[in-house]
Amino acid sequence: MASDTLSRRPPTLRRVHTNSRLATAAKEIGFLLSAALLYTLVRGLTSDRVDAAFRNAEDVISFEKTLGIHVETELQSLILDHEWAIDAANGFYIYGYWPVFVLTLVWLIARRPVAYPFYRNALLASGAFSLVIFAFYPLAPPRFLPWHGFVDTVSVAVPTYRDMSSSRLVNEYAAMPSLHFGWILLLGIAWVALSRVLVLRIIGATMPLLMFAAIVLTGNHYIVDAIVGGAVVVAGLGVAVLIERLKRQRAVRAAIQDAHYSAGGDGGPDGDGGSPIPAQRLPNLSRVR
């Protein structure tokens, strides 16, 4: 009988784990749909502020020149005569974002479920910070300013991608912060911190650098956009750390209360500091001679 029970238990546990992961995946889809809705609403707030977006772009360029980091057009000039380099930058910008994003979340849910909530919280918090910036600081991307020497390499080489991404649901004046860089930085941190395979950790460390190059070389973001993208991710990680600390504090308090209750403390059923004695363990005094 015992062996039959043990033989039946693993499939049951697998079904429980599968159902739990499906429920988690469904919850995450809800989060993503909510984020998409918020993004759409913010897009509505900024779509009629095109003039402000271009004024802000001029301000960003002036700010970068003041800092001596306005080198985007110089970097672009290094690849414009090399088709393979343009294809590489475009390819990583397009395929190094959403596919990596989705696959990493699936990997975290399936293989690192304990760590997943931390990175999910960091992702959502950084996204929330970004939405605030999108709403109050619309910014035209470099590719919209060809008179400054910027080239939209994606439109030149992959026009179908621009056609697909130019829907009303896409905020084209949300260059700052660059979540292309920021979220790949966050996912790269997860790869480095959680992967047991050295090659994957190296890839995780390299991905943010490649994405930084891609967003600049394709004319989609300013260098400052990447800096702010990294900053919102750091802020998101800070929120995730705070949430984890609060969860641990609650767990410790709950454990202390449970231990106090079990020991018959102030919150115990007998309230006298002693351990309650079950009735069935009391001696039958009527039989004592």
mmCIF file of N, CA, C and O in Angstrom, residues 230-279:
data_model
loop_
_atom_site.group_PDB
_atom_site.id
_atom_site.type_symbol
_atom_site.label_atom_id
_atom_site.label_comp_id
_atom_site.label_asym_id
_atom_site.label_seq_id
_atom_site.Cartn_x
_atom_site.Cartn_y
_atom_site.Cartn_z
ATOM 1 N N GLY A 230 18.824 53.012 -17.377
ATOM 2 C CA GLY A 230 19.536 52.288 -16.326
ATOM 3 C C GLY A 230 19.155 52.789 -14.946
ATOM 4 O O GLY A 230 19.037 51.998 -13.998
ATOM 5 N N ALA A 231 18.926 54.099 -14.824
ATOM 6 C CA ALA A 231 18.573 54.675 -13.525
ATOM 7 C C ALA A 231 17.208 54.178 -13.045
ATOM 8 O O ALA A 231 17.045 53.854 -11.856
ATOM 9 N N VAL A 232 16.218 54.108 -13.944
ATOM 10 C CA VAL A 232 14.894 53.638 -13.512
ATOM 11 C C VAL A 232 14.942 52.158 -13.136
ATOM 12 O O VAL A 232 14.201 51.708 -12.243
ATOM 13 N N VAL A 233 15.813 51.390 -13.788
ATOM 14 C CA VAL A 233 15.962 49.979 -13.421
ATOM 15 C C VAL A 233 16.602 49.854 -12.038
ATOM 16 O O VAL A 233 16.178 49.020 -11.219
ATOM 17 N N VAL A 234 17.601 50.670 -11.756
ATOM 18 C CA VAL A 234 18.202 50.665 -10.424
ATOM 19 C C VAL A 234 17.149 51.041 -9.374
ATOM 20 O O VAL A 234 17.067 50.424 -8.300
ATOM 21 N N ALA A 235 16.323 52.037 -9.701
ATOM 22 C CA ALA A 235 15.241 52.411 -8.783
ATOM 23 C C ALA A 235 14.249 51.265 -8.620
ATOM 24 O O ALA A 235 13.766 51.000 -7.513
ATOM 25 N N GLY A 236 13.945 50.571 -9.731
ATOM 26 C CA GLY A 236 13.050 49.424 -9.656
ATOM 27 C C GLY A 236 13.614 48.307 -8.800
ATOM 28 O O GLY A 236 12.890 47.667 -8.028
ATOM 29 N N LEU A 237 14.913 48.064 -8.914
ATOM 30 C CA LEU A 237 15.566 47.065 -8.063
ATOM 31 C C LEU A 237 15.495 47.473 -6.597
ATOM 32 O O LEU A 237 15.312 46.629 -5.709
ATOM 33 N N GLY A 238 15.629 48.771 -6.337
ATOM 34 C CA GLY A 238 15.503 49.251 -4.966
ATOM 35 C C GLY A 238 14.118 48.974 -4.402
ATOM 36 O O GLY A 238 13.977 48.559 -3.242
ATOM 37 N N VAL A 239 13.088 49.201 -5.220
ATOM 38 C CA VAL A 239 11.718 48.903 -4.779
ATOM 39 C C VAL A 239 11.560 47.410 -4.526
ATOM 40 O O VAL A 239 10.951 46.987 -3.532
ATOM 41 N N ALA A 240 12.120 46.585 -5.415
ATOM 42 C CA ALA A 240 12.022 45.131 -5.246
ATOM 43 C C ALA A 240 12.713 44.680 -3.965
ATOM 44 O O ALA A 240 12.210 43.804 -3.246
ATOM 45 N N VAL A 241 13.868 45.264 -3.652
ATOM 46 C CA VAL A 241 14.575 44.931 -2.410
ATOM 47 C C VAL A 241 13.720 45.321 -1.204
ATOM 48 O O VAL A 241 13.606 44.564 -0.224
ATOM 49 N N LEU A 242 13.108 46.509 -1.264
ATOM 50 C CA LEU A 242 12.255 46.964 -0.168
ATOM 51 C C LEU A 242 11.073 46.019 0.034
ATOM 52 O O LEU A 242 10.727 45.670 1.170
ATOM 53 N N ILE A 243 10.458 45.587 -1.061
ATOM 54 C CA ILE A 243 9.329 44.647 -0.970
ATOM 55 C C ILE A 243 9.783 43.339 -0.332
ATOM 56 O O ILE A 243 9.088 42.767 0.517
ATOM 57 N N GLU A 244 10.951 42.834 -0.736
ATOM 58 C CA GLU A 244 11.459 41.593 -0.167
ATOM 59 C C GLU A 244 11.710 41.742 1.339
ATOM 60 O O GLU A 244 11.410 40.825 2.117
ATOM 61 N N ARG A 245 12.248 42.885 1.749
ATOM 62 C CA ARG A 245 12.491 43.100 3.169
ATOM 63 C C ARG A 245 11.185 43.128 3.954
ATOM 64 O O ARG A 245 11.095 42.559 5.053
ATOM 65 N N LEU A 246 10.183 43.790 3.390
ATOM 66 C CA LEU A 246 8.881 43.845 4.059
ATOM 67 C C LEU A 246 8.261 42.452 4.160
ATOM 68 O O LEU A 246 7.681 42.098 5.189
ATOM 69 N N LYS A 247 8.406 41.654 3.096
ATOM 70 C CA LYS A 247 7.888 40.288 3.124
ATOM 71 C C LYS A 247 8.588 39.455 4.194
ATOM 72 O O LYS A 247 7.950 38.683 4.922
ATOM 73 N N ARG A 248 9.909 39.605 4.304
ATOM 74 C CA ARG A 248 10.646 38.858 5.314
ATOM 75 C C ARG A 248 10.270 39.291 6.711
ATOM 76 O O ARG A 248 10.150 38.456 7.625
ATOM 77 N N GLN A 249 10.087 40.590 6.912
ATOM 78 C CA GLN A 249 9.687 41.079 8.226
ATOM 79 C C GLN A 249 8.327 40.525 8.619
ATOM 80 O O GLN A 249 8.119 40.114 9.769
ATOM 81 N N ARG A 250 7.394 40.500 7.667
ATOM 82 C CA ARG A 250 6.080 39.929 7.951
ATOM 83 C C ARG A 250 6.188 38.441 8.270
ATOM 84 O O ARG A 250 5.509 37.936 9.170
ATOM 85 N N ALA A 251 7.046 37.740 7.508
ATOM 86 C CA ALA A 251 7.215 36.303 7.753
ATOM 87 C C ALA A 251 7.821 36.056 9.136
ATOM 88 O O ALA A 251 7.408 35.132 9.852
ATOM 89 N N VAL A 252 8.794 36.884 9.533
ATOM 90 C CA VAL A 252 9.417 36.728 10.852
ATOM 91 C C VAL A 252 8.388 37.000 11.949
ATOM 92 O O VAL A 252 8.301 36.251 12.941
ATOM 93 N N ARG A 253 7.599 38.073 11.782
ATOM 94 C CA ARG A 253 6.582 38.381 12.785
ATOM 95 C C ARG A 253 5.560 37.253 12.890
ATOM 96 O O ARG A 253 5.129 36.888 13.994
ATOM 97 N N ALA A 254 5.170 36.715 11.740
ATOM 98 C CA ALA A 254 4.204 35.613 11.755
ATOM 99 C C ALA A 254 4.778 34.388 12.444
ATOM 100 O O ALA A 254 4.090 33.714 13.217
ATOM 101 N N ALA A 255 6.060 34.097 12.185
ATOM 102 C CA ALA A 255 6.698 32.942 12.826
ATOM 103 C C ALA A 255 6.791 33.139 14.328
ATOM 104 O O ALA A 255 6.573 32.203 15.113
ATOM 105 N N ILE A 256 7.118 34.371 14.761
ATOM 106 C CA ILE A 256 7.206 34.654 16.200
ATOM 107 C C ILE A 256 5.840 34.495 16.855
ATOM 108 O O ILE A 256 5.706 33.916 17.941
ATOM 109 N N GLN A 257 4.801 34.998 16.207
ATOM 110 C CA GLN A 257 3.457 34.872 16.753
ATOM 111 C C GLN A 257 3.036 33.407 16.850
ATOM 112 O O GLN A 257 2.421 32.985 17.844
ATOM 113 N N ASP A 258 3.367 32.631 15.805
ATOM 114 C CA ASP A 258 3.026 31.208 15.826
ATOM 115 C C ASP A 258 3.754 30.499 16.973
ATOM 116 O O ASP A 258 3.175 29.678 17.695
ATOM 117 N N ALA A 259 5.048 30.811 17.132
ATOM 118 C CA ALA A 259 5.825 30.188 18.202
ATOM 119 C C ALA A 259 5.291 30.599 19.568
ATOM 120 O O ALA A 259 5.196 29.784 20.495
ATOM 121 N N HIS A 260 4.922 31.874 19.701
ATOM 122 C CA HIS A 260 4.380 32.385 20.953
ATOM 123 C C HIS A 260 3.069 31.681 21.279
ATOM 124 O O HIS A 260 2.816 31.291 22.421
ATOM 125 N N TYR A 261 2.255 31.510 20.265
ATOM 126 C CA TYR A 261 0.958 30.858 20.458
ATOM 127 C C TYR A 261 1.148 29.392 20.849
ATOM 128 O O TYR A 261 0.494 28.891 21.761
ATOM 129 N N SER A 262 2.079 28.734 20.142
ATOM 130 C CA SER A 262 2.313 27.323 20.428
ATOM 131 C C SER A 262 2.854 27.114 21.836
ATOM 132 O O SER A 262 2.594 26.096 22.479
ATOM 133 N N ALA A 263 3.632 28.091 22.331
ATOM 134 C CA ALA A 263 4.209 27.989 23.667
ATOM 135 C C ALA A 263 3.254 28.451 24.749
ATOM 136 O O ALA A 263 3.603 28.437 25.930
ATOM 137 N N GLY A 264 2.074 28.909 24.348
ATOM 138 C CA GLY A 264 1.094 29.375 25.326
ATOM 139 C C GLY A 264 1.429 30.718 25.886
ATOM 140 O O GLY A 264 1.247 30.969 27.082
ATOM 141 N N GLY A 265 1.943 31.620 25.057
ATOM 142 C CA GLY A 265 2.304 32.958 25.503
ATOM 143 C C GLY A 265 1.077 33.814 25.687
ATOM 144 O O GLY A 265 -0.033 33.324 25.882
ATOM 145 N N ASP A 266 1.299 35.136 25.613
ATOM 146 C CA ASP A 266 0.204 36.073 25.851
ATOM 147 C C ASP A 266 -0.957 35.819 24.918
ATOM 148 O O ASP A 266 -2.107 36.041 25.263
ATOM 149 N N GLY A 267 -0.617 35.411 23.685
ATOM 150 C CA GLY A 267 -1.696 35.198 22.729
ATOM 151 C C GLY A 267 -2.205 33.788 22.753
ATOM 152 O O GLY A 267 -3.036 33.403 21.957
ATOM 153 N N GLY A 268 -1.674 32.919 23.661
ATOM 154 C CA GLY A 268 -2.054 31.519 23.691
ATOM 155 C C GLY A 268 -3.438 31.319 24.271
ATOM 156 O O GLY A 268 -4.020 32.214 24.901
ATOM 157 N N PRO A 269 -3.974 30.123 24.129
ATOM 158 C CA PRO A 269 -5.337 29.870 24.565
ATOM 159 C C PRO A 269 -5.502 29.894 26.075
ATOM 160 O O PRO A 269 -6.574 30.183 26.572
ATOM 161 N N ASP A 270 -4.424 29.555 26.854
ATOM 162 C CA ASP A 270 -4.598 29.565 28.308
ATOM 163 C C ASP A 270 -4.179 30.872 28.934
ATOM 164 O O ASP A 270 -4.527 31.154 30.064
ATOM 165 N N GLY A 271 -3.378 31.692 28.191
ATOM 166 C CA GLY A 271 -3.069 33.054 28.602
ATOM 167 C C GLY A 271 -2.263 33.168 29.884
ATOM 168 O O GLY A 271 -2.132 34.242 30.438
ATOM 169 N N ASP A 272 -1.724 32.057 30.421
ATOM 170 C CA ASP A 272 -0.974 32.159 31.671
ATOM 171 C C ASP A 272 0.503 31.891 31.505
ATOM 172 O O ASP A 272 1.234 31.715 32.475
ATOM 173 N N GLY A 273 0.957 31.845 30.237
ATOM 174 C CA GLY A 273 2.373 31.635 29.998
ATOM 175 C C GLY A 273 2.750 30.183 30.006
ATOM 176 O O GLY A 273 3.887 29.843 29.715
ATOM 177 N N GLY A 274 1.823 29.267 30.344
ATOM 178 C CA GLY A 274 2.143 27.847 30.355
ATOM 179 C C GLY A 274 1.586 27.168 29.135
ATOM 180 O O GLY A 274 0.684 27.666 28.488
ATOM 181 N N SER A 275 2.102 26.017 28.847
ATOM 182 C CA SER A 275 1.623 25.277 27.693
ATOM 183 C C SER A 275 0.321 24.585 28.030
ATOM 184 O O SER A 275 0.183 23.977 29.091
ATOM 185 N N PRO A 276 -0.709 24.719 27.146
ATOM 186 C CA PRO A 276 -1.996 24.086 27.417
ATOM 187 C C PRO A 276 -1.849 22.567 27.432
ATOM 188 O O PRO A 276 -1.107 22.001 26.643
ATOM 189 N N ILE A 277 -2.571 21.903 28.344
ATOM 190 C CA ILE A 277 -2.513 20.450 28.454
ATOM 191 C C ILE A 277 -3.763 19.866 27.838
ATOM 192 O O ILE A 277 -4.873 20.205 28.255
ATOM 193 N N PRO A 278 -3.621 19.035 26.815
ATOM 194 C CA PRO A 278 -4.804 18.448 26.197
ATOM 195 C C PRO A 278 -5.607 17.680 27.221
ATOM 196 O O PRO A 278 -5.061 17.019 28.118
ATOM 197 N N ALA A 279 -6.947 17.715 27.105
ATOM 198 C CA ALA A 279 -7.835 17.081 28.079
ATOM 199 C C ALA A 279 -7.617 15.581 28.144
ATOM 200 O O ALA A 279 -7.696 14.973 29.214
#
